[in-house]
Amino acid sequence: KSVMPRGASATRQSRWPEIYFEPLEKLGPDHISPAITEGLRDDLAREVAQHRLATLSLGTKSNRYKVDGAIRKSGEKFRTTLRLIDVDSGSLIWSEAFDGSTADLIDAQQRIAVIAASRIMTQVAAREAQRFDGDQHDDGSAYAIWQRARQHCLRFTQQDNDIAKRLCLDAIKADGEFAAAYITLAKAETMDALFGYGGDRQACLEHAVASAQTAISIDPSIPGAHVAQSNALARLMDFDGAVIAAETATELCASYSDAHYASLVAYYYAGLPEQAVHAAQEAIRLDPNSPEIWTRYQMLARSFFDLGRHEDALYYAHKASISPNAKQVTLAMKAAAAQQLGETDLARSAARELMHRDPAFKADYVVQQLG
């Protein structure tokens, strides 16, 4: 049977990435029961389905992506190797090995499924972005337009953010029930408010909440919709609402890194830095190569800073500052942490680099926009 995100009409079904799960191959002399192989495959397929961003098939081969793998067992220990393959080209996209024990089989299968699902969906998203890179691949479908919007949104510039908003509206015009476009529009509106791209902060955040709510009304099982809602509510200082929305997202999909990032933001602004640290670490563990990894590092640094763990704050502020797409605020965090540690030269160096990158940057921005 196939599972398709709601809000995706039959005419667009082929636009979503299709993922087919092969039966896992049994290797080695030790007996491997179906409880291990079939249970793991079913758990993995369920976790991927909960992202609500793909069409899944357990019965027929997909024309887009295939997941296969093998299991070896020795005593109570087993090792699973999983692979993601682009069916069209036959190329290997991703492969990783995971260890588990039959002594705690259900927990081991769930743990492997969660981390593997995150890896798979991250790789599929990157591959889909490549497929629809540039106007020449825009066939007018809501999905194709949305893919371009997502790419612009992740470049973290005012011009790209404005383009992302326009493309989201174009995708919604093409299909008013396409929930993913409302989610990305909410994200772009929140970024406009957060980074001062030019829109009215309050209005942008209210638009973000409304867009996220529309996505939720289309399909309340999409974790990304609750993530978008939580991120906007946190900046509107509705901390209870932000925490509830973020926790809803993680309950819907434990393998969705963005859901844990939303929890991180919500907990941080609610004044719960210890919970924020845990959420940040889980978001990073699930998707260490995210194009938004700097946001995870930066928020983790701020959480450690609030806990008085300035060495950890400096470490992650530095990692954030050298990550792709990082915003200048990461250097402000780096300077603050260094100064707290008495490393005045490093603090001055970070501040000079900040002023070089953005001469108009003001401390008021940190206070007013970031808390």
Short mmCIF file of C-alpha atoms in Angstrom, two decimals:
data_model
loop_
_atom_site.label_atom_id
_atom_site.label_comp_id
_atom_site.label_asym_id
_atom_site.label_seq_id
_atom_site.Cartn_x
_atom_site.Cartn_y
_atom_site.Cartn_z
CA LYS A 1 0.00 0.00 0.00
CA SER A 2 1.09 3.56 -0.59
CA VAL A 3 0.92 6.49 1.79
CA MET A 4 0.63 9.98 0.32
CA PRO A 5 0.53 13.34 2.10
CA ARG A 6 -2.94 14.85 2.27
CA GLY A 7 -3.41 17.95 0.18
CA ALA A 8 -1.72 16.19 -2.74
CA SER A 9 -4.28 15.49 -5.43
CA ALA A 10 -4.11 12.50 -7.75
CA THR A 11 -2.81 14.70 -10.56
CA ARG A 12 0.20 15.61 -8.42
CA GLN A 13 0.85 12.25 -6.79
CA SER A 14 3.82 11.52 -9.06
CA ARG A 15 5.39 14.86 -8.11
CA TRP A 16 6.12 13.71 -4.56
CA PRO A 17 9.26 11.60 -4.14
CA GLU A 18 8.31 7.93 -4.04
CA ILE A 19 10.24 5.61 -1.74
CA TYR A 20 10.14 1.83 -2.03
CA PHE A 21 11.39 -0.39 0.82
CA GLU A 22 13.03 -3.64 -0.23
CA PRO A 23 12.99 -6.63 2.15
CA LEU A 24 16.21 -6.65 4.15
CA GLU A 25 18.69 -9.35 3.14
CA LYS A 26 19.83 -11.85 5.78
CA LEU A 27 23.57 -12.46 5.89
CA GLY A 28 25.77 -14.87 7.85
CA PRO A 29 25.19 -18.31 9.37
CA ASP A 30 23.22 -17.19 12.44
CA HIS A 31 19.44 -17.47 12.21
CA ILE A 32 17.72 -14.12 11.76
CA SER A 33 14.03 -14.12 12.53
CA PRO A 34 11.41 -12.16 10.56
CA ALA A 35 10.76 -10.24 13.79
CA ILE A 36 14.10 -8.51 13.22
CA THR A 37 14.03 -7.92 9.46
CA GLU A 38 10.34 -7.21 8.92
CA GLY A 39 9.98 -5.32 12.17
CA LEU A 40 12.84 -2.99 11.31
CA ARG A 41 11.58 -2.37 7.79
CA ASP A 42 8.08 -1.61 9.04
CA ASP A 43 9.38 0.74 11.75
CA LEU A 44 11.56 2.55 9.23
CA ALA A 45 8.73 2.93 6.71
CA ARG A 46 6.45 4.26 9.44
CA GLU A 47 9.00 6.83 10.57
CA VAL A 48 9.56 8.04 7.00
CA ALA A 49 5.79 8.23 6.44
CA GLN A 50 5.40 10.47 9.49
CA HIS A 51 7.44 13.20 7.80
CA ARG A 52 4.48 13.55 5.38
CA LEU A 53 6.79 14.55 2.52
CA ALA A 54 6.88 11.42 0.38
CA THR A 55 4.79 8.70 -1.19
CA LEU A 56 5.71 5.34 0.31
CA SER A 57 5.25 1.91 -1.21
CA LEU A 58 5.84 -1.44 0.46
CA GLY A 59 4.40 -3.55 -2.33
CA THR A 60 5.62 -2.22 -5.69
CA LYS A 61 8.90 -0.78 -6.81
CA SER A 62 9.17 2.97 -6.86
CA ASN A 63 10.22 4.99 -9.85
CA ARG A 64 12.24 7.40 -7.71
CA TYR A 65 14.03 6.10 -4.57
CA LYS A 66 14.68 2.69 -3.07
CA VAL A 67 15.79 1.69 0.42
CA ASP A 68 17.43 -1.70 0.80
CA GLY A 69 19.93 -3.28 3.15
CA ALA A 70 21.15 -6.33 4.97
CA ILE A 71 21.31 -7.70 8.52
CA ARG A 72 24.08 -9.79 10.10
CA LYS A 73 23.65 -11.41 13.50
CA SER A 74 26.08 -12.84 16.05
CA GLY A 75 24.54 -14.05 19.28
CA GLU A 76 22.32 -11.29 20.62
CA LYS A 77 24.02 -8.58 18.58
CA PHE A 78 23.01 -7.60 15.07
CA ARG A 79 24.23 -5.05 12.55
CA THR A 80 21.98 -3.46 9.94
CA THR A 81 23.36 -1.73 6.86
CA LEU A 82 20.86 0.47 5.03
CA ARG A 83 21.20 2.13 1.63
CA LEU A 84 19.26 4.80 -0.25
CA ILE A 85 19.42 4.47 -4.03
CA ASP A 86 18.25 6.77 -6.81
CA VAL A 87 16.31 4.31 -8.98
CA ASP A 88 16.48 6.47 -12.13
CA SER A 89 20.26 6.69 -12.18
CA GLY A 90 21.07 3.62 -10.10
CA SER A 91 23.41 5.73 -7.98
CA LEU A 92 23.99 5.18 -4.28
CA ILE A 93 22.94 8.28 -2.35
CA TRP A 94 23.51 7.21 1.24
CA SER A 95 24.55 4.20 3.29
CA GLU A 96 25.07 3.73 7.01
CA ALA A 97 25.45 0.84 9.48
CA PHE A 98 23.58 0.55 12.77
CA ASP A 99 24.13 -1.86 15.66
CA GLY A 100 21.50 -3.32 17.94
CA SER A 101 20.75 -6.18 20.31
CA THR A 102 17.96 -8.72 20.35
CA ALA A 103 17.93 -8.35 24.14
CA ASP A 104 16.08 -5.04 23.65
CA LEU A 105 14.84 -5.65 20.10
CA ILE A 106 11.90 -3.24 20.02
CA ASP A 107 13.91 -0.34 21.45
CA ALA A 108 16.82 -1.11 19.11
CA GLN A 109 14.58 -1.22 16.05
CA GLN A 110 12.89 2.05 17.00
CA ARG A 111 16.24 3.76 17.65
CA ILE A 112 17.61 2.64 14.28
CA ALA A 113 14.40 3.58 12.48
CA VAL A 114 14.39 7.10 13.94
CA ILE A 115 17.96 7.99 13.00
CA ALA A 116 17.79 6.23 9.61
CA ALA A 117 14.51 7.93 8.69
CA SER A 118 16.04 11.32 9.44
CA ARG A 119 19.07 10.52 7.28
CA ILE A 120 16.91 9.22 4.42
CA MET A 121 14.55 12.19 4.35
CA THR A 122 17.46 14.64 4.55
CA GLN A 123 19.08 13.00 1.54
CA VAL A 124 15.81 12.82 -0.39
CA ALA A 125 15.15 16.52 0.26
CA ALA A 126 18.61 17.44 -1.03
CA ARG A 127 18.15 15.27 -4.12
CA GLU A 128 14.73 16.74 -4.85
CA ALA A 129 16.17 20.25 -4.51
CA GLN A 130 18.74 19.37 -7.18
CA ARG A 131 16.01 18.05 -9.47
CA PHE A 132 14.11 21.32 -9.37
CA ASP A 133 17.03 23.73 -9.28
CA GLY A 134 16.32 26.68 -11.57
CA ASP A 135 13.34 28.08 -13.43
CA GLN A 136 13.82 25.71 -16.36
CA HIS A 137 12.53 22.81 -14.26
CA ASP A 138 9.36 24.61 -13.17
CA ASP A 139 6.44 22.78 -14.79
CA GLY A 140 3.86 24.96 -13.07
CA SER A 141 2.97 22.34 -10.45
CA ALA A 142 2.65 23.41 -6.85
CA TYR A 143 5.34 20.91 -5.90
CA ALA A 144 7.92 22.24 -8.37
CA ILE A 145 7.27 25.86 -7.39
CA TRP A 146 7.49 24.95 -3.71
CA GLN A 147 10.83 23.22 -4.21
CA ARG A 148 12.28 26.43 -5.61
CA ALA A 149 10.78 28.41 -2.72
CA ARG A 150 12.47 26.12 -0.19
CA GLN A 151 15.85 26.60 -1.84
CA HIS A 152 15.57 30.39 -1.71
CA CYS A 153 14.37 30.30 1.90
CA LEU A 154 17.48 28.40 2.98
CA ARG A 155 19.90 31.00 1.58
CA PHE A 156 19.16 33.41 4.44
CA THR A 157 19.23 36.69 2.53
CA GLN A 158 16.53 39.33 2.25
CA GLN A 159 16.32 39.01 -1.53
CA ASP A 160 16.03 35.23 -1.42
CA ASN A 161 13.47 35.41 1.37
CA ASP A 162 11.32 37.79 -0.67
CA ILE A 163 11.55 35.42 -3.64
CA ALA A 164 10.60 32.50 -1.40
CA LYS A 165 7.47 34.32 -0.24
CA ARG A 166 6.43 35.08 -3.82
CA LEU A 167 7.01 31.51 -4.94
CA CYS A 168 5.01 30.15 -2.00
CA LEU A 169 2.08 32.33 -3.02
CA ASP A 170 2.47 31.07 -6.61
CA ALA A 171 2.39 27.48 -5.34
CA ILE A 172 -0.73 28.21 -3.30
CA LYS A 173 -2.34 29.78 -6.35
CA ALA A 174 -1.56 26.59 -8.29
CA ASP A 175 -3.08 24.48 -5.51
CA GLY A 176 -4.77 26.03 -2.50
CA GLU A 177 -4.68 22.71 -0.64
CA PHE A 178 -0.90 22.27 -0.90
CA ALA A 179 0.02 22.41 2.78
CA ALA A 180 3.79 22.44 2.25
CA ALA A 181 3.62 25.85 0.55
CA TYR A 182 1.84 27.38 3.57
CA ILE A 183 4.51 25.91 5.86
CA THR A 184 7.38 27.43 3.88
CA LEU A 185 5.52 30.75 3.65
CA ALA A 186 5.21 30.74 7.46
CA LYS A 187 8.92 30.05 7.73
CA ALA A 188 9.79 32.92 5.37
CA GLU A 189 7.54 35.33 7.28
CA THR A 190 9.19 34.32 10.57
CA MET A 191 12.64 34.83 9.09
CA ASP A 192 11.60 38.28 7.85
CA ALA A 193 10.64 39.20 11.41
CA LEU A 194 13.67 37.55 12.99
CA PHE A 195 16.36 39.01 10.73
CA GLY A 196 14.76 42.39 10.03
CA TYR A 197 14.39 41.89 6.29
CA GLY A 198 12.05 44.83 5.90
CA GLY A 199 8.57 43.69 6.81
CA ASP A 200 6.68 44.78 9.91
CA ARG A 201 7.77 42.36 12.62
CA GLN A 202 4.38 41.90 14.28
CA ALA A 203 2.56 41.58 10.97
CA CYS A 204 5.08 39.04 9.64
CA LEU A 205 4.71 36.85 12.71
CA GLU A 206 0.93 37.04 12.60
CA HIS A 207 1.03 36.05 8.93
CA ALA A 208 3.32 33.16 9.84
CA VAL A 209 0.92 31.88 12.48
CA ALA A 210 -2.02 32.17 10.07
CA SER A 211 -0.16 30.31 7.31
CA ALA A 212 0.89 27.55 9.69
CA GLN A 213 -2.66 27.25 10.97
CA THR A 214 -3.93 26.89 7.40
CA ALA A 215 -1.46 24.05 6.83
CA ILE A 216 -2.66 22.39 10.05
CA SER A 217 -6.28 22.68 8.95
CA ILE A 218 -5.37 20.97 5.65
CA ASP A 219 -3.58 18.11 7.40
CA PRO A 220 -3.00 18.20 11.18
CA SER A 221 -0.62 15.22 10.92
CA ILE A 222 2.10 17.23 9.13
CA PRO A 223 4.81 17.91 11.75
CA GLY A 224 6.25 20.79 9.71
CA ALA A 225 3.04 22.78 10.14
CA HIS A 226 3.28 22.60 13.93
CA VAL A 227 6.99 23.47 13.72
CA ALA A 228 6.18 26.63 11.74
CA GLN A 229 3.45 27.54 14.21
CA SER A 230 5.74 27.02 17.20
CA ASN A 231 8.60 29.09 15.78
CA ALA A 232 6.31 32.05 15.13
CA LEU A 233 4.49 31.82 18.49
CA ALA A 234 7.81 31.79 20.36
CA ARG A 235 8.76 35.12 18.79
CA LEU A 236 5.29 36.48 19.64
CA MET A 237 6.05 35.53 23.27
CA ASP A 238 3.23 32.98 23.39
CA PHE A 239 5.54 30.54 25.13
CA ASP A 240 2.89 28.06 26.23
CA GLY A 241 1.51 27.86 22.70
CA ALA A 242 5.00 27.50 21.25
CA VAL A 243 5.90 24.63 23.58
CA ILE A 244 2.63 22.81 22.90
CA ALA A 245 3.04 23.14 19.13
CA ALA A 246 6.65 21.97 19.26
CA GLU A 247 5.84 18.99 21.44
CA THR A 248 3.00 18.09 19.08
CA ALA A 249 5.49 18.08 16.20
CA THR A 250 7.91 15.75 18.00
CA GLU A 251 5.06 13.44 18.99
CA LEU A 252 3.95 13.26 15.36
CA CYS A 253 7.46 12.54 14.09
CA ALA A 254 10.31 11.72 16.46
CA SER A 255 12.76 11.53 13.54
CA TYR A 256 12.06 15.05 12.26
CA SER A 257 15.03 17.23 13.19
CA ASP A 258 13.10 20.48 12.67
CA ALA A 259 10.56 19.38 15.29
CA HIS A 260 13.31 19.16 17.91
CA TYR A 261 14.67 22.52 16.76
CA ALA A 262 11.22 24.01 17.33
CA SER A 263 11.28 22.55 20.84
CA LEU A 264 14.72 24.11 21.33
CA VAL A 265 13.44 27.56 20.35
CA ALA A 266 10.27 27.23 22.41
CA TYR A 267 12.09 26.05 25.53
CA TYR A 268 14.76 28.73 25.18
CA TYR A 269 12.30 31.60 24.93
CA ALA A 270 10.20 30.09 27.72
CA GLY A 271 13.26 30.33 30.00
CA LEU A 272 13.99 26.60 30.09
CA PRO A 273 17.61 26.40 28.90
CA GLU A 274 18.26 22.86 30.18
CA GLN A 275 15.36 21.48 28.12
CA ALA A 276 16.56 23.63 25.22
CA VAL A 277 20.02 22.03 25.37
CA HIS A 278 18.53 18.53 25.21
CA ALA A 279 16.33 19.46 22.24
CA ALA A 280 19.27 21.08 20.45
CA GLN A 281 21.45 18.01 20.88
CA GLU A 282 18.71 15.77 19.50
CA ALA A 283 18.14 18.05 16.49
CA ILE A 284 21.88 18.00 15.72
CA ARG A 285 22.14 14.23 16.24
CA LEU A 286 19.33 13.56 13.79
CA ASP A 287 20.58 15.88 11.06
CA PRO A 288 24.20 17.00 11.51
CA ASN A 289 24.41 18.12 7.87
CA SER A 290 21.32 20.30 7.81
CA PRO A 291 21.60 23.49 5.71
CA GLU A 292 20.31 25.18 8.86
CA ILE A 293 22.83 23.57 11.20
CA TRP A 294 24.16 26.99 12.22
CA THR A 295 20.78 27.81 13.78
CA ARG A 296 21.03 24.70 15.95
CA TYR A 297 24.57 25.54 17.04
CA GLN A 298 23.69 29.17 17.69
CA MET A 299 20.65 28.36 19.83
CA LEU A 300 22.61 25.69 21.68
CA ALA A 301 25.32 28.27 22.40
CA ARG A 302 22.74 30.71 23.75
CA SER A 303 21.23 28.01 25.96
CA PHE A 304 24.64 27.13 27.40
CA PHE A 305 25.32 30.85 27.90
CA ASP A 306 22.15 31.21 29.96
CA LEU A 307 23.24 28.22 32.05
CA GLY A 308 26.60 29.88 32.74
CA ARG A 309 28.44 27.20 30.73
CA HIS A 310 30.48 29.74 28.81
CA GLU A 311 33.10 27.33 27.44
CA ASP A 312 30.35 25.26 25.80
CA ALA A 313 28.69 28.47 24.61
CA LEU A 314 31.91 29.64 22.98
CA TYR A 315 32.52 26.25 21.35
CA TYR A 316 29.10 26.12 19.69
CA ALA A 317 29.04 29.83 18.87
CA HIS A 318 32.28 29.29 16.95
CA LYS A 319 30.83 26.25 15.16
CA ALA A 320 27.78 28.32 14.26
CA SER A 321 29.86 31.24 12.97
CA ILE A 322 31.81 29.06 10.50
CA SER A 323 28.81 27.05 9.30
CA PRO A 324 27.35 27.60 5.82
CA ASN A 325 24.68 30.33 5.58
CA ALA A 326 25.41 31.55 9.12
CA LYS A 327 24.10 34.98 10.07
CA GLN A 328 26.24 37.60 11.78
CA VAL A 329 24.48 37.19 15.12
CA THR A 330 26.60 34.07 15.66
CA LEU A 331 29.65 36.34 16.01
CA ALA A 332 27.87 38.41 18.65
CA MET A 333 27.30 35.23 20.65
CA LYS A 334 30.94 34.24 20.16
CA ALA A 335 32.17 37.64 21.39
CA ALA A 336 29.89 37.52 24.44
CA ALA A 337 30.98 34.02 25.46
CA ALA A 338 34.66 34.84 24.97
CA GLN A 339 34.35 37.97 27.09
CA GLN A 340 32.67 36.02 29.90
CA LEU A 341 35.67 33.66 29.87
CA GLY A 342 38.11 36.58 30.07
CA GLU A 343 39.36 35.95 26.53
CA THR A 344 39.24 39.62 25.63
CA ASP A 345 41.38 39.39 22.50
CA LEU A 346 39.12 36.69 21.03
CA ALA A 347 36.03 38.71 21.97
CA ARG A 348 37.44 41.80 20.24
CA SER A 349 38.38 39.74 17.18
CA ALA A 350 34.84 38.38 16.90
CA ALA A 351 33.37 41.84 17.36
CA ARG A 352 35.66 43.28 14.67
CA GLU A 353 34.67 40.52 12.26
CA LEU A 354 31.02 41.21 13.04
CA MET A 355 31.40 44.93 12.32
CA HIS A 356 33.30 44.14 9.12
CA ARG A 357 30.56 41.83 7.87
CA ASP A 358 27.69 44.08 8.95
CA PRO A 359 28.66 47.66 9.88
CA ALA A 360 25.01 48.46 10.65
CA PHE A 361 24.66 45.68 13.24
CA LYS A 362 23.54 47.01 16.63
CA ALA A 363 23.33 45.47 20.08
CA ASP A 364 19.71 46.62 20.23
CA TYR A 365 18.94 44.06 17.51
CA VAL A 366 20.08 41.23 19.75
CA VAL A 367 17.95 42.46 22.64
CA GLN A 368 14.81 43.34 20.69
CA GLN A 369 14.79 40.56 18.09
CA LEU A 370 16.50 37.63 19.76
CA GLY A 371 15.66 37.95 23.42
#
